Coordinates of C-alpha atoms in Angstrom, one line a residue:
Chain A
M1 CA 157.5 88.0 58.6
K2 CA 158.0 86.0 55.4
T3 CA 161.9 86.1 55.9
L4 CA 161.5 85.3 59.5
L5 CA 159.6 82.1 58.8
G6 CA 161.8 81.3 55.8
T7 CA 164.7 80.0 57.9
T8 CA 164.9 77.1 60.3
G9 CA 166.2 79.4 63.0
G10 CA 163.4 81.8 62.4
R11 CA 160.8 79.1 62.6
I12 CA 162.2 77.6 65.8
G13 CA 162.5 81.1 67.3
V14 CA 158.8 82.0 66.6
A15 CA 157.8 78.6 67.9
L16 CA 159.8 79.2 71.1
A17 CA 158.4 82.7 71.6
L18 CA 154.8 81.5 71.2
L19 CA 155.6 78.6 73.6
A20 CA 157.0 81.0 76.2
L21 CA 154.0 83.2 76.0
A22 CA 151.6 80.3 76.2
L23 CA 153.3 78.4 79.0
P24 CA 152.2 80.7 81.9
F25 CA 148.6 79.9 81.1
V26 CA 149.3 76.2 80.5
V27 CA 151.0 76.0 83.9
G28 CA 148.3 78.1 85.4
D29 CA 148.0 77.9 89.2
N30 CA 150.5 75.2 89.8
R31 CA 152.9 77.4 91.7
F32 CA 155.8 75.0 91.7
L33 CA 155.9 74.7 87.9
G34 CA 155.1 78.3 87.6
F35 CA 158.1 79.2 89.7
V36 CA 160.4 77.0 87.7
L37 CA 159.0 78.6 84.6
G38 CA 159.5 82.1 85.9
M39 CA 163.2 81.4 86.9
T40 CA 163.8 79.9 83.5
L41 CA 162.5 83.0 81.8
I42 CA 164.7 85.2 83.9
N43 CA 167.6 83.0 82.9
V44 CA 166.6 83.2 79.2
L45 CA 166.9 87.0 79.6
W46 CA 170.2 86.8 81.3
A47 CA 171.5 84.3 78.7
A48 CA 170.4 86.7 75.9
G49 CA 172.6 89.4 77.4
M50 CA 175.5 87.2 78.1
N51 CA 175.3 85.9 74.6
L52 CA 175.7 89.4 73.2
A53 CA 179.0 89.7 75.2
Y54 CA 180.3 86.2 74.8
G55 CA 178.8 85.2 71.5
Y56 CA 179.0 88.4 69.5
V57 CA 181.7 90.6 71.0
G58 CA 183.9 87.8 72.4
L59 CA 184.1 89.0 76.0
M60 CA 183.4 86.8 78.9
P61 CA 182.3 89.1 81.7
L62 CA 182.3 87.1 85.0
M63 CA 181.0 90.2 86.9
F64 CA 177.6 89.7 85.2
A65 CA 175.9 88.5 88.4
G66 CA 177.6 91.3 90.4
I67 CA 176.0 93.9 88.2
A68 CA 172.6 92.1 88.5
G69 CA 173.1 92.3 92.3
I70 CA 173.8 96.0 92.3
A71 CA 170.5 96.6 90.5
G72 CA 168.7 94.1 92.6
Y73 CA 169.7 95.7 95.9
A74 CA 169.1 99.2 94.5
M75 CA 165.6 98.3 93.3
V76 CA 164.7 96.8 96.7
H77 CA 165.8 100.0 98.5
L78 CA 164.0 102.3 96.0
T79 CA 160.7 100.3 96.3
R80 CA 161.0 100.5 100.1
E81 CA 161.4 104.2 99.8
G82 CA 157.9 104.1 98.2
W83 CA 158.8 104.0 94.5
S84 CA 156.8 101.9 92.0
F85 CA 158.6 98.8 90.9
W86 CA 158.1 99.9 87.3
L87 CA 160.0 103.1 87.9
A88 CA 162.6 101.7 90.4
T89 CA 163.7 98.9 87.9
P90 CA 164.7 101.1 84.9
V91 CA 166.4 103.6 87.3
A92 CA 168.3 100.8 89.1
A93 CA 169.1 99.1 85.9
I94 CA 170.6 102.1 84.2
G95 CA 172.4 103.0 87.4
A96 CA 173.9 99.6 87.7
A97 CA 174.8 99.5 84.0
V98 CA 176.6 102.8 84.4
V99 CA 178.5 101.3 87.4
G100 CA 179.2 98.1 85.4
V101 CA 180.7 100.2 82.5
L102 CA 182.8 102.2 84.9
L103 CA 184.1 99.0 86.6
G104 CA 184.7 97.4 83.3
L105 CA 186.1 100.4 81.5
P106 CA 189.7 100.0 82.5
S107 CA 189.7 96.2 81.8
L108 CA 188.1 96.5 78.4
R109 CA 191.4 97.0 76.6
L110 CA 192.7 93.8 78.1
K111 CA 192.1 90.7 76.0
G112 CA 191.0 87.1 76.4
F113 CA 192.1 85.6 79.6
Y114 CA 193.2 88.8 81.2
F115 CA 189.8 90.4 80.7
T116 CA 188.1 87.3 82.1
L117 CA 190.4 87.3 85.1
C118 CA 189.9 91.0 85.7
S119 CA 186.1 90.5 85.6
L120 CA 186.4 87.6 88.0
V121 CA 188.3 89.9 90.4
I122 CA 185.7 92.6 90.1
Q123 CA 182.9 90.0 90.7
T124 CA 184.7 88.8 93.9
V125 CA 185.1 92.3 95.1
L126 CA 181.4 93.0 94.5
T127 CA 180.4 89.8 96.4
L128 CA 182.6 90.8 99.3
A129 CA 181.0 94.2 99.2
F130 CA 177.6 92.6 99.3
I131 CA 178.6 90.7 102.4
F132 CA 180.6 93.4 104.3
F133 CA 178.2 96.4 103.8
P134 CA 175.3 94.9 105.8
K135 CA 173.8 98.3 106.3
Y136 CA 172.5 98.1 102.7
T137 CA 172.5 94.4 102.0
N138 CA 171.9 92.8 105.5
G139 CA 175.1 90.8 104.8
D140 CA 174.9 87.0 104.5
T141 CA 171.4 87.0 106.0
G142 CA 170.1 88.8 102.9
L143 CA 166.9 90.9 102.3
S144 CA 163.6 89.0 102.6
Q145 CA 160.0 89.8 102.1
I146 CA 160.6 91.7 98.9
A147 CA 157.1 92.7 97.6
P148 CA 156.0 91.5 94.1
P149 CA 155.7 94.3 91.5
D150 CA 152.8 96.7 92.1
W151 CA 150.0 96.8 89.4
F152 CA 147.5 99.7 89.5
G153 CA 147.0 99.6 93.3
G154 CA 147.2 95.8 93.6
Q155 CA 150.1 93.4 93.2
L156 CA 151.2 91.5 90.1
T157 CA 151.6 87.8 91.1
G158 CA 151.1 84.3 89.9
M159 CA 150.2 83.5 86.3
W160 CA 150.2 87.1 85.2
L161 CA 153.6 87.8 86.6
D162 CA 154.9 84.8 84.7
F163 CA 153.3 86.2 81.6
V164 CA 155.1 89.5 82.0
L165 CA 158.3 87.6 82.5
A166 CA 157.7 85.7 79.3
L167 CA 157.1 89.1 77.4
I168 CA 160.3 90.5 78.8
A169 CA 162.3 87.4 78.0
V170 CA 160.9 87.2 74.4
G171 CA 161.5 91.0 74.1
G172 CA 165.1 90.7 75.4
V173 CA 165.9 87.9 72.9
V174 CA 164.3 89.9 70.0
I175 CA 166.2 93.0 70.8
V176 CA 169.5 91.0 70.8
A177 CA 168.5 89.6 67.4
L178 CA 167.8 93.1 66.0
I179 CA 171.1 94.4 67.4
V180 CA 173.0 91.6 65.8
R181 CA 171.5 92.4 62.4
S182 CA 172.2 96.1 62.7
R183 CA 175.4 97.9 61.8
L184 CA 176.3 98.0 65.5
G185 CA 176.0 94.2 65.6
Q186 CA 178.1 93.9 62.5
R187 CA 180.8 96.0 64.3
F188 CA 180.6 93.7 67.3
I189 CA 181.1 90.6 65.2
A190 CA 184.1 92.2 63.4
I191 CA 185.6 92.9 66.8
R192 CA 185.0 89.3 67.9
E193 CA 186.6 87.9 64.8
D194 CA 189.7 90.1 64.8
D195 CA 189.9 93.3 66.9
I196 CA 193.2 94.4 65.3
L197 CA 191.7 94.1 61.8
A198 CA 188.5 95.8 63.0
E199 CA 190.7 98.7 64.3
T200 CA 192.4 99.0 60.9
L201 CA 189.0 99.1 59.2
G202 CA 188.2 102.2 61.2
I203 CA 186.0 100.6 63.9
D204 CA 186.6 102.3 67.3
V205 CA 187.1 99.0 69.2
T206 CA 187.0 100.4 72.7
R207 CA 184.0 102.6 72.1
N208 CA 182.0 99.7 70.7
K209 CA 183.1 97.4 73.5
I210 CA 181.8 100.1 76.0
I211 CA 178.5 100.3 74.1
A212 CA 178.2 96.5 74.2
F213 CA 179.2 96.4 77.8
F214 CA 176.5 98.9 78.7
I215 CA 173.8 96.9 76.9
V216 CA 174.9 93.6 78.5
S217 CA 174.9 95.3 81.9
L218 CA 171.4 96.4 81.3
Y219 CA 170.4 92.8 80.7
A220 CA 172.1 91.7 83.8
A221 CA 170.5 94.5 85.8
V222 CA 166.9 94.0 84.6
G223 CA 167.2 90.3 85.2
G224 CA 168.6 91.0 88.7
C225 CA 165.6 93.3 89.6
F226 CA 163.0 90.8 88.4
Y227 CA 164.9 88.0 90.2
A228 CA 164.6 89.9 93.5
T229 CA 160.9 90.6 93.1
Y230 CA 160.1 87.2 91.8
V231 CA 162.0 85.2 94.5
G232 CA 161.2 87.7 97.2
F233 CA 164.6 87.1 98.8
I234 CA 168.1 88.1 97.9
S235 CA 171.5 87.4 99.5
P236 CA 175.1 87.7 98.2
R237 CA 174.9 84.1 97.1
A238 CA 172.1 85.0 94.6
Y239 CA 174.6 87.2 92.8
D240 CA 177.9 85.4 93.2
V241 CA 180.4 84.2 90.6
L242 CA 178.7 80.8 90.2
V243 CA 175.6 82.6 88.8
S244 CA 177.8 84.4 86.2
L245 CA 179.4 81.1 85.3
N246 CA 176.0 79.3 85.1
V247 CA 174.6 81.9 82.8
W248 CA 177.8 81.7 80.7
L249 CA 177.3 77.9 80.7
M250 CA 173.8 78.3 79.3
V251 CA 175.1 80.4 76.5
A252 CA 178.1 78.1 75.7
F253 CA 176.1 74.9 76.1
G254 CA 173.2 76.1 74.0
G255 CA 175.4 77.7 71.3
R256 CA 177.3 81.0 71.5
G257 CA 176.8 83.4 68.7
T258 CA 173.4 82.1 67.8
I259 CA 170.0 83.6 68.8
I260 CA 168.3 80.3 69.5
G261 CA 171.1 78.5 71.1
P262 CA 171.3 80.4 74.5
V263 CA 167.5 80.2 74.8
I264 CA 167.6 76.4 74.5
G265 CA 170.6 76.4 76.9
A266 CA 168.7 78.3 79.5
A267 CA 165.6 76.3 79.0
I268 CA 167.5 73.0 79.6
L269 CA 169.8 74.1 82.4
A270 CA 167.9 76.6 84.4
P271 CA 165.2 74.2 85.7
I272 CA 167.7 71.7 86.9
P273 CA 168.5 73.3 90.4
Y274 CA 164.8 73.3 91.2
L275 CA 164.3 69.7 90.2
L276 CA 167.3 68.7 92.3
Q277 CA 165.7 70.6 95.3
D278 CA 168.1 70.6 98.2
L279 CA 171.1 69.0 96.5
Q280 CA 172.8 72.2 95.6
A281 CA 176.2 70.5 95.6
L282 CA 174.9 68.0 93.1
R283 CA 174.0 70.9 90.8
D284 CA 177.5 72.3 91.2
I285 CA 179.0 69.0 90.2
L286 CA 176.7 68.6 87.2
Y287 CA 177.2 72.2 85.9
G288 CA 181.0 71.8 86.4
A289 CA 181.0 68.6 84.4
L290 CA 178.9 70.3 81.7
I291 CA 181.4 73.2 81.5
I292 CA 184.2 70.7 80.9
L293 CA 182.1 68.9 78.3
V294 CA 181.4 72.1 76.4
I295 CA 185.1 73.2 76.4
L296 CA 186.4 69.8 75.3
A297 CA 183.7 68.3 73.1
L298 CA 181.1 70.9 72.1
P299 CA 182.8 74.3 71.5
G300 CA 179.8 75.4 69.3
G301 CA 177.2 74.2 71.9
I302 CA 174.3 71.9 71.1
Y303 CA 172.5 74.3 68.7
G304 CA 175.8 75.1 66.9
E305 CA 176.4 71.4 66.5
F306 CA 172.9 71.0 65.1
L307 CA 173.5 73.7 62.6
R308 CA 176.9 72.2 61.6
R309 CA 175.3 68.8 61.0
R310 CA 172.5 70.3 59.0
R311 CA 174.9 72.2 56.8
K312 CA 177.0 69.1 56.3
G313 CA 173.8 67.2 55.5
A314 CA 172.7 70.0 53.0
Q315 CA 176.1 69.8 51.4
A316 CA 175.8 66.1 51.0
D317 CA 172.4 66.5 49.4
D318 CA 173.8 69.1 47.0
S319 CA 176.6 66.9 45.9
A320 CA 174.2 63.9 45.6
K321 CA 172.0 66.1 43.3
L322 CA 175.1 67.1 41.3
A323 CA 176.0 63.5 41.0
D324 CA 172.5 62.7 39.8
Q325 CA 172.6 65.5 37.2
R326 CA 176.0 64.2 35.9
V327 CA 174.5 60.8 35.3
Chain B
V1 CA 212.1 96.9 123.3
S2 CA 209.7 95.4 125.8
D3 CA 209.0 91.7 125.9
A4 CA 205.4 92.1 124.8
T5 CA 206.4 94.0 121.7
L6 CA 209.0 91.5 121.0
L7 CA 206.5 88.7 121.3
V8 CA 204.2 90.3 118.8
L9 CA 207.1 91.0 116.5
M10 CA 208.3 87.4 116.7
S11 CA 204.9 86.0 116.2
T12 CA 204.2 88.2 113.1
L13 CA 207.6 87.2 111.8
S14 CA 207.0 83.5 112.1
T15 CA 203.5 83.7 110.7
G16 CA 204.6 85.8 107.8
L17 CA 207.5 83.5 107.0
I18 CA 205.4 80.4 107.1
L19 CA 202.5 81.9 105.2
G20 CA 204.9 83.5 102.8
A21 CA 206.7 80.3 102.0
I22 CA 203.5 78.4 101.5
F23 CA 202.0 81.2 99.3
A24 CA 205.3 81.3 97.3
L25 CA 205.2 77.5 96.9
V26 CA 201.6 77.4 95.6
A27 CA 202.1 80.5 93.4
A28 CA 205.3 79.0 92.0
G29 CA 203.3 75.8 91.1
V30 CA 200.6 77.8 89.4
T31 CA 203.0 80.1 87.5
I32 CA 205.2 77.2 86.3
V33 CA 202.2 75.6 84.7
Y34 CA 200.9 78.9 83.3
G35 CA 204.4 79.8 81.9
C36 CA 204.9 76.4 80.3
V37 CA 201.5 75.0 79.4
W38 CA 199.6 78.3 79.3
L39 CA 197.1 76.9 81.8
P40 CA 196.0 79.3 84.5
N41 CA 194.8 76.8 87.1
A42 CA 191.8 78.3 88.7
S43 CA 191.3 75.2 90.7
N44 CA 194.6 75.5 92.5
G45 CA 192.8 76.3 95.7
Q46 CA 190.8 73.0 95.4
F47 CA 194.0 71.0 94.8
F48 CA 195.4 72.7 97.9
L49 CA 192.4 71.8 99.9
L50 CA 192.2 68.3 98.6
A51 CA 195.8 67.6 99.7
A52 CA 195.0 69.1 103.2
L53 CA 191.8 67.0 103.5
V54 CA 193.4 63.8 102.3
A55 CA 196.2 64.3 104.8
W56 CA 193.6 64.8 107.5
S57 CA 191.7 61.7 106.4
F58 CA 194.8 59.6 106.6
T59 CA 195.8 60.9 110.0
D60 CA 192.4 61.2 111.6
L61 CA 190.5 58.3 110.1
L62 CA 193.2 55.8 109.5
G63 CA 195.5 56.8 112.3
W64 CA 198.6 57.3 110.1
G65 CA 201.4 59.6 111.2
S66 CA 201.7 63.0 109.6
A67 CA 204.9 62.1 107.7
A68 CA 203.4 59.0 106.2
A69 CA 200.3 61.0 105.2
T70 CA 202.5 63.6 103.5
V71 CA 204.1 60.9 101.4
A72 CA 200.7 59.5 100.5
V73 CA 199.5 62.9 99.5
I74 CA 202.5 63.4 97.2
V75 CA 201.8 60.1 95.5
L76 CA 198.2 61.0 95.2
G77 CA 199.1 64.3 93.6
I78 CA 201.3 62.6 91.0
V79 CA 198.6 60.1 90.2
L80 CA 195.8 62.6 90.1
S81 CA 197.7 65.1 87.9
L82 CA 198.8 62.4 85.5
G83 CA 195.2 61.3 85.2
L84 CA 193.9 64.8 84.6
E85 CA 196.6 65.4 82.0
A86 CA 195.7 62.3 80.1
L87 CA 191.9 62.8 80.5
L88 CA 191.5 66.6 80.0
I89 CA 194.5 68.8 79.7
R90 CA 196.2 67.0 76.8
R91 CA 193.2 67.6 74.5
L92 CA 193.8 71.4 74.4
Y93 CA 197.6 71.5 73.9
D94 CA 197.2 72.7 70.3
V95 CA 194.3 75.1 70.6
P96 CA 195.4 78.6 69.7
N97 CA 193.9 80.7 72.6
R98 CA 194.0 77.9 75.0
N99 CA 194.6 80.0 78.1
I100 CA 191.0 81.1 78.2
A101 CA 189.8 77.6 77.5
Y102 CA 191.9 76.2 80.3
F103 CA 190.8 78.9 82.6
V104 CA 187.1 78.0 82.1
L105 CA 187.9 74.3 82.2
T106 CA 189.5 74.7 85.6
L107 CA 186.7 76.8 86.8
G108 CA 184.4 73.9 85.9
L109 CA 186.8 71.6 87.8
T110 CA 186.6 73.9 90.7
Q111 CA 182.8 73.7 90.7
I112 CA 182.9 69.9 90.6
M113 CA 185.6 69.6 93.4
S114 CA 183.8 72.1 95.8
G115 CA 180.5 70.3 95.2
I116 CA 182.1 67.0 96.1
F117 CA 183.9 68.5 99.2
S118 CA 180.7 70.0 100.5
L119 CA 178.8 66.7 99.9
T120 CA 181.5 64.7 101.8
Y121 CA 183.7 66.7 104.1
G122 CA 181.2 69.5 104.5
K123 CA 179.1 67.4 106.8
W124 CA 182.1 66.2 108.8
S125 CA 183.5 69.1 110.7
D126 CA 184.0 72.9 110.6
Q127 CA 187.7 72.9 111.4
F128 CA 190.2 70.2 110.4
T129 CA 193.5 69.8 112.4
L130 CA 196.4 67.5 111.7
P131 CA 198.5 66.0 114.4
P132 CA 201.9 67.8 114.6
L133 CA 204.9 66.5 112.6
V134 CA 207.2 66.9 115.5
Q135 CA 206.4 67.5 119.2
G136 CA 207.8 70.1 121.6
I137 CA 208.4 73.8 121.7
T138 CA 211.7 75.7 121.2
M139 CA 212.2 79.0 123.0
L140 CA 213.5 81.7 120.7
G141 CA 214.3 84.3 123.4
P142 CA 211.0 85.0 125.1
F143 CA 209.1 83.6 122.1
P144 CA 207.8 79.9 122.3
M145 CA 208.0 78.5 118.8
P146 CA 206.3 75.1 118.3
N147 CA 208.7 72.7 116.8
N148 CA 206.1 71.6 114.4
R149 CA 205.8 75.0 112.8
L150 CA 209.5 75.3 112.8
A151 CA 209.7 72.1 110.8
V152 CA 207.1 73.4 108.4
L153 CA 209.1 76.5 107.9
V154 CA 212.3 74.7 107.3
I155 CA 210.7 72.2 104.9
S156 CA 208.9 75.0 103.0
F157 CA 212.1 77.0 102.4
A158 CA 214.0 73.8 101.6
L159 CA 211.4 73.0 98.9
L160 CA 211.6 76.5 97.5
A161 CA 215.4 76.3 97.3
A162 CA 215.1 72.8 95.7
L163 CA 212.7 74.2 93.2
F164 CA 214.9 77.1 92.3
L165 CA 217.9 74.8 91.9
L166 CA 215.8 72.5 89.8
L167 CA 214.9 75.3 87.4
R168 CA 218.4 76.9 87.3
R169 CA 220.8 74.0 87.4
T170 CA 219.3 70.9 85.7
S171 CA 218.7 70.1 82.1
Y172 CA 215.0 69.8 82.8
G173 CA 215.0 73.4 84.2
R174 CA 216.8 74.6 81.1
A175 CA 214.3 72.9 78.8
L176 CA 211.4 74.2 80.8
R177 CA 212.8 77.8 80.6
A178 CA 213.3 77.3 76.9
V179 CA 209.6 76.3 76.5
F180 CA 208.7 79.3 78.6
Q181 CA 210.5 81.6 76.2
N182 CA 209.7 80.2 72.9
R183 CA 207.9 76.9 72.2
E184 CA 208.8 76.6 68.5
A185 CA 212.5 77.3 69.0
A186 CA 212.6 74.9 71.9
A187 CA 211.0 72.3 69.7
L188 CA 213.5 72.9 67.0
R189 CA 216.4 72.4 69.4
G190 CA 215.0 69.0 70.2
V191 CA 213.0 69.6 73.3
N192 CA 210.0 67.3 73.6
V193 CA 207.4 70.2 74.1
R194 CA 204.5 67.9 74.9
G195 CA 206.5 65.9 77.3
M196 CA 207.5 69.2 79.0
Y197 CA 203.9 70.2 79.2
K198 CA 203.0 67.0 81.0
L199 CA 206.0 67.1 83.3
S200 CA 205.4 70.8 84.2
F201 CA 201.7 70.2 84.9
V202 CA 202.6 67.3 87.2
L203 CA 205.4 69.2 88.9
G204 CA 203.2 72.3 89.4
S205 CA 200.3 70.3 90.8
V206 CA 202.5 68.3 93.2
I207 CA 204.0 71.6 94.5
I208 CA 200.4 72.9 95.2
F209 CA 199.6 69.7 96.9
L210 CA 202.7 70.0 99.1
G211 CA 201.7 73.6 99.9
G212 CA 198.3 72.2 101.0
V213 CA 199.8 69.6 103.4
L214 CA 202.3 72.1 104.8
F215 CA 199.5 74.6 105.5
A216 CA 197.4 71.9 107.1
L217 CA 200.4 70.8 109.3
A218 CA 200.9 74.4 110.5
Y219 CA 197.3 75.6 110.9
S220 CA 193.9 74.2 111.3
F221 CA 191.7 74.9 108.2
D222 CA 188.2 74.8 106.9
L223 CA 186.6 74.4 103.4
T224 CA 186.8 78.2 102.6
V225 CA 190.6 78.0 102.5
A226 CA 190.3 76.8 98.8
W227 CA 188.7 80.0 97.7
T228 CA 191.1 82.2 99.6
M229 CA 194.1 80.3 98.3
S230 CA 192.9 80.5 94.6
V231 CA 192.5 84.3 94.9
T232 CA 195.9 84.7 96.6
A233 CA 197.8 82.5 94.2
F234 CA 196.4 84.3 91.1
A235 CA 197.1 87.7 92.7
I236 CA 200.7 86.6 93.4
M237 CA 201.1 85.3 89.8
I238 CA 199.7 88.4 88.2
V239 CA 201.6 90.8 90.4
G240 CA 204.8 88.8 90.2
G241 CA 204.5 88.3 86.4
P242 CA 202.8 85.3 84.8
G243 CA 205.4 82.6 84.3
S244 CA 208.1 84.2 86.6
V245 CA 209.1 81.8 89.4
L246 CA 211.2 84.5 91.0
G247 CA 208.3 86.8 90.9
A248 CA 206.1 84.2 92.6
L249 CA 208.7 83.7 95.4
V250 CA 209.2 87.4 96.1
V251 CA 205.5 88.5 95.9
G252 CA 204.5 85.3 97.7
L253 CA 206.7 86.3 100.7
V254 CA 205.5 89.8 100.6
F255 CA 201.9 88.7 100.6
G256 CA 202.6 86.3 103.5
F257 CA 203.9 89.1 105.6
T258 CA 201.0 91.4 104.5
Q259 CA 198.6 88.7 105.7
A260 CA 200.4 88.3 109.0
V261 CA 200.5 92.1 109.7
V262 CA 197.0 92.8 108.5
S263 CA 195.6 89.9 110.6
I264 CA 196.8 91.7 113.7
F265 CA 194.8 94.8 113.1
A266 CA 191.9 93.5 111.0
S267 CA 190.3 90.3 109.7
P268 CA 192.2 88.1 107.2
T269 CA 189.4 89.1 104.7
A270 CA 190.9 92.5 104.7
A271 CA 194.2 90.9 103.5
T272 CA 192.3 89.1 100.7
F273 CA 190.8 92.5 99.7
S274 CA 194.2 94.0 99.5
Y275 CA 195.5 91.1 97.2
L276 CA 192.5 91.7 94.9
A277 CA 193.2 95.4 94.8
A278 CA 196.9 94.7 94.1
M279 CA 196.0 92.3 91.3
L280 CA 193.4 94.6 89.8
A281 CA 195.9 97.6 89.8
M282 CA 198.6 95.3 88.2
L283 CA 196.3 94.0 85.6
L284 CA 195.3 97.5 84.6
V285 CA 198.7 99.2 84.7
K286 CA 201.2 96.5 83.8
P287 CA 199.6 93.1 82.9
N288 CA 203.0 91.6 82.5
G289 CA 203.8 91.9 86.1
L290 CA 206.7 93.2 88.2
F291 CA 209.2 90.4 87.3
N292 CA 208.5 90.2 83.6
R293 CA 210.7 87.5 82.2

C-alpha cells in the first residue's frame, strides 16, 4: 500500500478507483447519467484489455469488437436457454477467447502492419457473419429485450448494476497492472521492444503472444457480455470495426503502455457519443480527427505527455539543485 | 451456342472487363503509394466515393456534362492530395515503422470522410447516377452494349496502358522503381526521394479518383461502395504483392471477373467474402504476394 501511494501514478490510480466505485451512488437514480457512467465503465474495461495488447505487447488487434460480439451473442443465447447470466458470461467469454485465439493464431507471426491488416480482415468477416447468419443474430435488426443480470431471484438493475460494473472495471485495470509487473508482463514488454532480441534471450515469442491474445480476448468478451445485458440490445453495428478502432483510440489518446492513461482516455472519450445524442456522424468525424491528432502530435497520449513533461521538470529541478550546490 | 447463353456470356464478359479495369486502376493507385511511400491507404474507398460524388454533384446539381465533371474531379484530386501531403502525410516520411502509423492515420481519415458523407450526401439519395458520357448502343452480335460503358472500358484500359508506359519508359518511372527497391541507394544516385514520395502520393490518389469517376459513369452507386472498394483494393494489393503494379493489374482483372461471375449466382457480398478469404490466405501463406518484386 505504501509503495502504491508512493508514486504519482499510484495515487492517481487509487483516486480514480475510489471515484469509479463512488460515482454510481453519486449519480444515483438519474438514469441518463447512470447509463453514460455504465457505458464508460465498460469502455474502461475494454481499454484496459486493448492496452495490454497495444501498449504492452505491441499488437493492434482490430478484431477486438468481433470477439466481444461472439461472446455477447453467445451469452444472450445461453441466458435464453435458462442459464444464469453469471454462469453464461464466463462460459461465453472463455469460448469467445478460445475462438479469438484460434482466429488470431495464424496471424500472430505476422508483424506490424500485416498483423493489423489481418485482424481487420478477420473483424470484417466476423461483422459479415453477424449480418448473414440471422438465425443466431437476427441480422441487421439485432437482438432486443435482453434481460438485465439475474440476482438471487430478482434482477440487478440501476445503481447496483452500475456499482458491479465499477467493480469489474477497477478489477480489470488492477489485473492488467499486476500482469504488467509479473514476469509474464516483463516478457510481453520485451517482445514489444524487440521481438527478435526477445527470441534470442530464450523467450518463446509466439507462445507469449498467444497467452497475451487469450487474456486480451477475455477482456473483449467480458465487456461484450456486459454491454449486451446493460444496453439490452445488440446488433452487428454494436460490435463492428469502428468499436475496435474507438477502443484503440481511447488507449492511444490516453497513453499506451501506462496503466492510468487508457482509463483517462476511456473516461474522456466514451461519454462523447451520448452527449452528442443522435449525431453519430459527428462522433465519427471527431474520433477520426482525434486518431490523426494522436498519430501526428501525441504518440504517447495525454498521460504519456504528462509524464514526459514531469520527468523533464524533475530533471530541470535536479540540475537547478546541482547548480545551487556548486555555488 | 444459343443466343441466350451468348447474351449471358457477353454480359459477364463486359461487366468483368469494366470492373476488372477499374479494380486494377484503384489497386494500382494504392500499390504505387504503398510501394513508394510505404503508405497503405485505407481511405482509398472514400477517395473513390468522393470522386464519384463530386462528379455527381457537378452533373446533377450544376448541370455540367460528364466530360467536364471528370476533368473537374481530376483537378480536385490533384489539389486534395497535394493538400493532404503538405498537411499530414509529409510529417511521417522519416518515422521508422511508418506503414502502421499511416494505416491508422488513413483509418482516421476514413472515419472523418464517411462521417461527412453521411451528414451531407446520406440525406440526399440512396442511389446516385451520372448522365452517360456518350449516347447510343452498339450491337455486338446479339448483345446490346451501351456506348457509354464501351467508352468507360476503352478509357480504363487506355489509362492502364498509359500507367504502365509511365512506369516502364519514363525517367519518372525509373526513379519511382528505384525508390521502390532501395530508398538509400536511390537517394545516393541523386533521386529526390521526398519529391518522389509526394509525386507518387498525388499520382496514386489521382488514379483512385479516376477509378471512382469511371465507376460512377458505368454504374449507379451508393455510399456503401466506399467500404467494398477499400476491401477489394487491399485484397488485390496483398494477393498481387504489395508494391507490384503488374500484380495489381493481373489480380484486379481476375477479381473483376470473379465479381461478374459470382454476381450471376449469388450476391456481390459473396464476392467480397471471397476477396477477404483470398487476402487472408495470402497473408498467412505468402505475405509478399504472388508478384513479389
